Coordinates of N, CA and C and ligand atoms in Angstrom, one line a residue:
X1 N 35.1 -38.1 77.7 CA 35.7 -37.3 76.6 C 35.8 -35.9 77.1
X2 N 36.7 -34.9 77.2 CA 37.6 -33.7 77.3 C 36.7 -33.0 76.1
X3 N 36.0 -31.7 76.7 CA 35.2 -31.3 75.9 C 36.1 -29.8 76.0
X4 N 36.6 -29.0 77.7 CA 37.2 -28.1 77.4 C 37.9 -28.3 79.0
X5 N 38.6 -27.1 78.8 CA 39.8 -26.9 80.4 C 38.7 -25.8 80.6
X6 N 38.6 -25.8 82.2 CA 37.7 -25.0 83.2 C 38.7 -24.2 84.2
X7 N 39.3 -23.1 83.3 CA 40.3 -22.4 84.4 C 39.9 -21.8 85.5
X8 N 38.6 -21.2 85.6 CA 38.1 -20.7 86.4 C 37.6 -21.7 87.5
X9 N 37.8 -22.9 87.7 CA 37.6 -23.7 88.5 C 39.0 -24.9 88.6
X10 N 39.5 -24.7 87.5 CA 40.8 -25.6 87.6 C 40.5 -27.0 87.4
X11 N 39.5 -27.1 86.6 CA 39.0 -28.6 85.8 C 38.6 -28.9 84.8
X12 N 38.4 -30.0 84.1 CA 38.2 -30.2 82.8 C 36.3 -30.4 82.7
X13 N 36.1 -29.7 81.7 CA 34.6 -30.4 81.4 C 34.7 -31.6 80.6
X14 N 34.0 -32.5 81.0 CA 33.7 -33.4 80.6 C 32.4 -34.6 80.2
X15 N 32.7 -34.7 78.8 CA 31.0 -35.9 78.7 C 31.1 -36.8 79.1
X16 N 30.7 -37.9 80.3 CA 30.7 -39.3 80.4 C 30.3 -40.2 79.6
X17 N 31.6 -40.8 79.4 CA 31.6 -42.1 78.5 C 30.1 -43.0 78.6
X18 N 30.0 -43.0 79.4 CA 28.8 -43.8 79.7 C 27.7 -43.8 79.6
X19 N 27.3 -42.2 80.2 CA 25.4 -41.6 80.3 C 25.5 -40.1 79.2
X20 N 26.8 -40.1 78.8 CA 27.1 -38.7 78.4 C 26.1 -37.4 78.9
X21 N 26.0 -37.4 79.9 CA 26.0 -36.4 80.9 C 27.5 -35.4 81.0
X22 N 27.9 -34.2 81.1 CA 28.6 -33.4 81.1 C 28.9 -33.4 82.5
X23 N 30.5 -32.8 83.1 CA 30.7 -32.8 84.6 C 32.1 -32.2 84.4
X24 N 32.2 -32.2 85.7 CA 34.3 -31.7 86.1 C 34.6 -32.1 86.5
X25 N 36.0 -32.6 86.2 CA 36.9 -33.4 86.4 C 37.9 -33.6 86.5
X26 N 38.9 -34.2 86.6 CA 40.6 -34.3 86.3 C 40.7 -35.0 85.3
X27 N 41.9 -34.6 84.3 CA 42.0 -34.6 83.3 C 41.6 -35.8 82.8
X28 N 42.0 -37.3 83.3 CA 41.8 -38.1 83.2 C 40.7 -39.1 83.4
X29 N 39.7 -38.4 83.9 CA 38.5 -38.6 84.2 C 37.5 -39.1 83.3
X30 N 36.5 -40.6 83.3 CA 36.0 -40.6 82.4 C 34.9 -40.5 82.1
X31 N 34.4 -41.0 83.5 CA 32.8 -41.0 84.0 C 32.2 -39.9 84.9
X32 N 30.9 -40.0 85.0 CA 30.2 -38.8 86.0 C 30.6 -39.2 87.2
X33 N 30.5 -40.7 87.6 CA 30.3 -41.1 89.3 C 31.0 -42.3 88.9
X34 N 31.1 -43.1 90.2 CA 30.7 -44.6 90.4 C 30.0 -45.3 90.0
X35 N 29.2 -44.9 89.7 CA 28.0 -45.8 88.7 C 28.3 -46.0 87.6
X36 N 28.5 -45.2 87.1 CA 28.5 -45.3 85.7 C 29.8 -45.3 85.2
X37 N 31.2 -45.5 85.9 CA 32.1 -46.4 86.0 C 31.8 -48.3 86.0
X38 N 31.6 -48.6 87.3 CA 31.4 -50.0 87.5 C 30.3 -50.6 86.0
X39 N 29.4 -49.3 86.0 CA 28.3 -50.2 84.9 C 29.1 -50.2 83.2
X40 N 30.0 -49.4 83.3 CA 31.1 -49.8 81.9 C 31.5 -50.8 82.2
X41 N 32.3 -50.9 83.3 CA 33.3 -52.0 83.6 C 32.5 -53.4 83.6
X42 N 31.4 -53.3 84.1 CA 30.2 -54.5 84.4 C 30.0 -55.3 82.6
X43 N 30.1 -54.0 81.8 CA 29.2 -54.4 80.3 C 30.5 -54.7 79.6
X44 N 31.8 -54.5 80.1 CA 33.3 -55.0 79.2 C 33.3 -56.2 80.2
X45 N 33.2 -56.6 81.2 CA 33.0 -57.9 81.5 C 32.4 -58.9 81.2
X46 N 30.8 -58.4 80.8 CA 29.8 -59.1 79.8 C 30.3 -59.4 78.6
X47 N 30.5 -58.9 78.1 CA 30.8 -59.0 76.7 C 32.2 -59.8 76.2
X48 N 33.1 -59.9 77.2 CA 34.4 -60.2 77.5 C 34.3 -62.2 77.9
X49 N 32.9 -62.0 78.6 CA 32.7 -63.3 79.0 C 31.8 -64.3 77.8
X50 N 31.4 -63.5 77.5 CA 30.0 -63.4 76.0 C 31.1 -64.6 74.9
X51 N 32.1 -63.3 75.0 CA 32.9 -63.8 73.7 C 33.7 -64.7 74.3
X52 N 34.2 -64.9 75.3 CA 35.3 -66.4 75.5 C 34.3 -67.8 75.5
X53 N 33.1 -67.2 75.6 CA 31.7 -68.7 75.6 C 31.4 -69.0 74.6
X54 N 31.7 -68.3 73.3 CA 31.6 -68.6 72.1 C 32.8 -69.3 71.5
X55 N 34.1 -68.7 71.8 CA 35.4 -69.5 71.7 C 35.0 -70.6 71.9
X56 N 34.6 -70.9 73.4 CA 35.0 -72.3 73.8 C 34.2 -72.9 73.3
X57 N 32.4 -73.1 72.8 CA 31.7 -73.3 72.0 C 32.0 -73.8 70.8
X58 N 32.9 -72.9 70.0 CA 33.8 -73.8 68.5 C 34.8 -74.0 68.5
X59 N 35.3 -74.2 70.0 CA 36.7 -75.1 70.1 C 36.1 -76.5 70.0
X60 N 35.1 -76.7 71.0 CA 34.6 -77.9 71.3 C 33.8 -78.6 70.0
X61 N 32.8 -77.3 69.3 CA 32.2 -77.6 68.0 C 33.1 -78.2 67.2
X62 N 34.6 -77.8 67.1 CA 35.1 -78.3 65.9 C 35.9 -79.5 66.5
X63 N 36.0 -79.7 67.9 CA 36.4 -81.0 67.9 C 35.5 -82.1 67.7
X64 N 34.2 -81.9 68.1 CA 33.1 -82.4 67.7 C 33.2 -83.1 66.2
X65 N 33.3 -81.8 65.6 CA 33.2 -82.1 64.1 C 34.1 -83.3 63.3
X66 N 35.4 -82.9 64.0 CA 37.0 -83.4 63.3 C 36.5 -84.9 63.8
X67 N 36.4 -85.3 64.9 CA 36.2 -86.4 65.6 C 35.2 -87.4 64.5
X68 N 34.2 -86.5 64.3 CA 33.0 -87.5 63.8 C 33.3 -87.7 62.2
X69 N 34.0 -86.8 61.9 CA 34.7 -86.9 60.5 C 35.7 -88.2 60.4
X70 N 36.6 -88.4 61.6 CA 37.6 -89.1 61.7 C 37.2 -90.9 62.6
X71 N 35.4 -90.7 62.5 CA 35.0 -91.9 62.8 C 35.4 -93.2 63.5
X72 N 35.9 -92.5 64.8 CA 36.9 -93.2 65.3 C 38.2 -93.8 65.4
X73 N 39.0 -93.2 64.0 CA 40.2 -93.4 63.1 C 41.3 -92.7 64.0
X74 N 42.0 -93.5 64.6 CA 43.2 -92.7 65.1 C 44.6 -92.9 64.3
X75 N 45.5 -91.8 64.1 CA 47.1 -92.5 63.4 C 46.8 -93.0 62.5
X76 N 45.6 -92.1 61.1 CA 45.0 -92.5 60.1 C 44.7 -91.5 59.7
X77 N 45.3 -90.7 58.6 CA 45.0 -89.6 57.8 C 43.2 -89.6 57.2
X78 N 42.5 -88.8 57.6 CA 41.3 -89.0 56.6 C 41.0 -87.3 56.3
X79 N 40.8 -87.7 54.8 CA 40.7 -86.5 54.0 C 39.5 -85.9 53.6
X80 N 39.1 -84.7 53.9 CA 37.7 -84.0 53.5 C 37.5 -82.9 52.8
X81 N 37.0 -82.2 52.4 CA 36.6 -81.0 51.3 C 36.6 -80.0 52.4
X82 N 37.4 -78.9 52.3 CA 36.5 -77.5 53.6 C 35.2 -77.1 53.8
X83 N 35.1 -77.4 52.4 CA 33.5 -77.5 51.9 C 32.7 -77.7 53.3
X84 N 33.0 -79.3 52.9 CA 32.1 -80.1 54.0 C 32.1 -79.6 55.4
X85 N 33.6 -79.4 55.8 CA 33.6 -79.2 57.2 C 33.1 -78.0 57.4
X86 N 33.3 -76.8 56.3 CA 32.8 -75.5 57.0 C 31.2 -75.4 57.0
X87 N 30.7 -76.2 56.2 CA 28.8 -76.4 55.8 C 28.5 -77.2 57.0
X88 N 29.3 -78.2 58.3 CA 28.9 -78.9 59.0 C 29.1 -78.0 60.4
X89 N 29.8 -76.8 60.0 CA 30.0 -75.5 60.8 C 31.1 -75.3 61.2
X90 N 32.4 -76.1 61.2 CA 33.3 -76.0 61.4 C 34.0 -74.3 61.1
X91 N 35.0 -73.9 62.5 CA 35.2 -72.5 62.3 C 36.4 -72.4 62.5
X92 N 37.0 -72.2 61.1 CA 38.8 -72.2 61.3 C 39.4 -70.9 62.2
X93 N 38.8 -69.8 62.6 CA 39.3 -69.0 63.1 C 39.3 -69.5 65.0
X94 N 38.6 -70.5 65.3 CA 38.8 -70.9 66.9 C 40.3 -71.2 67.1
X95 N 40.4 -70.7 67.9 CA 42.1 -71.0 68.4 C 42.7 -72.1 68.3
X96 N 43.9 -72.5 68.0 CA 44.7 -73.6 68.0 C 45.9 -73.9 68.2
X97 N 46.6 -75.1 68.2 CA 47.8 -74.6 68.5 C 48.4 -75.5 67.5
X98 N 49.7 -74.9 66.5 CA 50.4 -75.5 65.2 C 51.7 -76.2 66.0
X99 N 51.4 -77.4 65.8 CA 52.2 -78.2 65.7 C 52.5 -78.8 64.3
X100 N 54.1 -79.9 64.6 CA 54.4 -80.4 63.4 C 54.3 -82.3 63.7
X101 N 53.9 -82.8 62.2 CA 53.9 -83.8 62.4 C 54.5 -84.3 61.2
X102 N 55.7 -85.3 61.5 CA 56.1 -85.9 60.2 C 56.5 -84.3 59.5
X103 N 57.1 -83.3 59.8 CA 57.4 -81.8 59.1 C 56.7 -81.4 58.2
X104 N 55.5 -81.8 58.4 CA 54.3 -80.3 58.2 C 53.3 -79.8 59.4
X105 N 52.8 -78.8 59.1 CA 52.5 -77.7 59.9 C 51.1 -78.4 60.0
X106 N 50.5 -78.9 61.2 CA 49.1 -78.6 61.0 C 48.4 -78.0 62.4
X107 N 47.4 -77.8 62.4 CA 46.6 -77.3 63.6 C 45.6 -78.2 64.4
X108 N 46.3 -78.1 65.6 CA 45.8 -79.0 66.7 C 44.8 -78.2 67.9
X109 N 43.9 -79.4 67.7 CA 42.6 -78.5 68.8 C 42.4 -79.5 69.6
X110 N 42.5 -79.4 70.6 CA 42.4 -80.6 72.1 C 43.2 -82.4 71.0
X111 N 42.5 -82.9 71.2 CA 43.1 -84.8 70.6 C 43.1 -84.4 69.4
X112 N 42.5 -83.6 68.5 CA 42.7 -83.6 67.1 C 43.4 -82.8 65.9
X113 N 43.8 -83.1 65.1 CA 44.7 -82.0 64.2 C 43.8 -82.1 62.7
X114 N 44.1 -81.0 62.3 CA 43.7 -81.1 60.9 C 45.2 -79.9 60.0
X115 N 44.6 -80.5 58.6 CA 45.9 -79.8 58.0 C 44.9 -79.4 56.4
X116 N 44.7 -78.0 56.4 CA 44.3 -77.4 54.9 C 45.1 -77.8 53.6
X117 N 44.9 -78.1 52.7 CA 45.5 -78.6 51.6 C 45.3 -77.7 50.6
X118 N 46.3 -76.3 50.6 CA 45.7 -75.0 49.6 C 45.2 -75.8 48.3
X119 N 46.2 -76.7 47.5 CA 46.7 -76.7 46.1 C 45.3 -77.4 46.1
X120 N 44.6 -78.1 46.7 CA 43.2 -79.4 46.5 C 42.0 -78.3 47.4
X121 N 42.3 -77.6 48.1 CA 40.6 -76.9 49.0 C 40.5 -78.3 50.0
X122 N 41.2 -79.1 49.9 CA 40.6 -80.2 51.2 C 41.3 -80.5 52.3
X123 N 40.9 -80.8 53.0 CA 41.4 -80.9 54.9 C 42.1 -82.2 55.0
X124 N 43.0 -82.5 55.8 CA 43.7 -83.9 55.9 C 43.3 -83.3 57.8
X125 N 42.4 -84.6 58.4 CA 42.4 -84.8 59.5 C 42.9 -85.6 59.9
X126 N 43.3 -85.7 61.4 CA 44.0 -86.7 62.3 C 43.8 -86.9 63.4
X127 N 43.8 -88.2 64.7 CA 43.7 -88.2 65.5 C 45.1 -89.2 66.2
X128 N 45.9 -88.5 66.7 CA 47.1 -88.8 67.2 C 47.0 -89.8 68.7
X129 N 47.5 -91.0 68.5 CA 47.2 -91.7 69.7 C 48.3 -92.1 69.9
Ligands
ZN201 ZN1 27.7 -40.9 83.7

């Protein structure tokens, strides 16, 4: 962070993002050193990896789920409450991808689909073989 211009030196003062330790710099400057560069970059890598392990965690959770809901039923609509699925942990925000089947919209996560039913609050699952 640009705290002031240092004309008498022809640099910026600056707080590092990191240790907020004060220093000079070029304008664009964020950190004191190397260190405490890489150790930002180290902790947006962490955290970067943190959260894609969680992703894939309730991608898999909810295929888990759909699967066991769908009791080995392939090319066989079976219908559930969100209720259920979200109390069994199911987490509609894990990524998917909308395909169409028979021209409605539903959301596919690895072998399985499911499709929200606003007007009822219940899920129509599928497993496409
Ligand atoms: Zn620093």
């Amino acid at each position: 962070m640009i705290i002031s211009w240092q004309s008498h030196i022809g640099k910026y003062l600056h707080r590092c993002d990191e240790c907020g330790e004060e220093f000079n710099g070029r304008k664009n400057q964020q950190y004191c050193n190397l260190k405490c560069k890489a150790k930002h970059n180290n902790d947006l890598a962490i955290s970067r990896r943190d959260r894609e392990k969680e992703m894939t965690a309730g991608y898999l959770r909810n295929i888990e789920l759909v699967s066991k809901e769908l009791n080995g039923l392939t090319n066989e609509v079976v219908t559930v409450s969100m209720e259920r699925l979200l109390a069994l942990g199911f987490d509609p925000t894990v990524p998917n991808k909308r395909v169409k089947i028979e021209g409605d919209l539903w959301y596919q996560i690895g072998p399985v689909s499911y499709r929200p039913l606003i007007e009822s609050n219940e899920v129509e699952l599928i497993k496409l073989e």
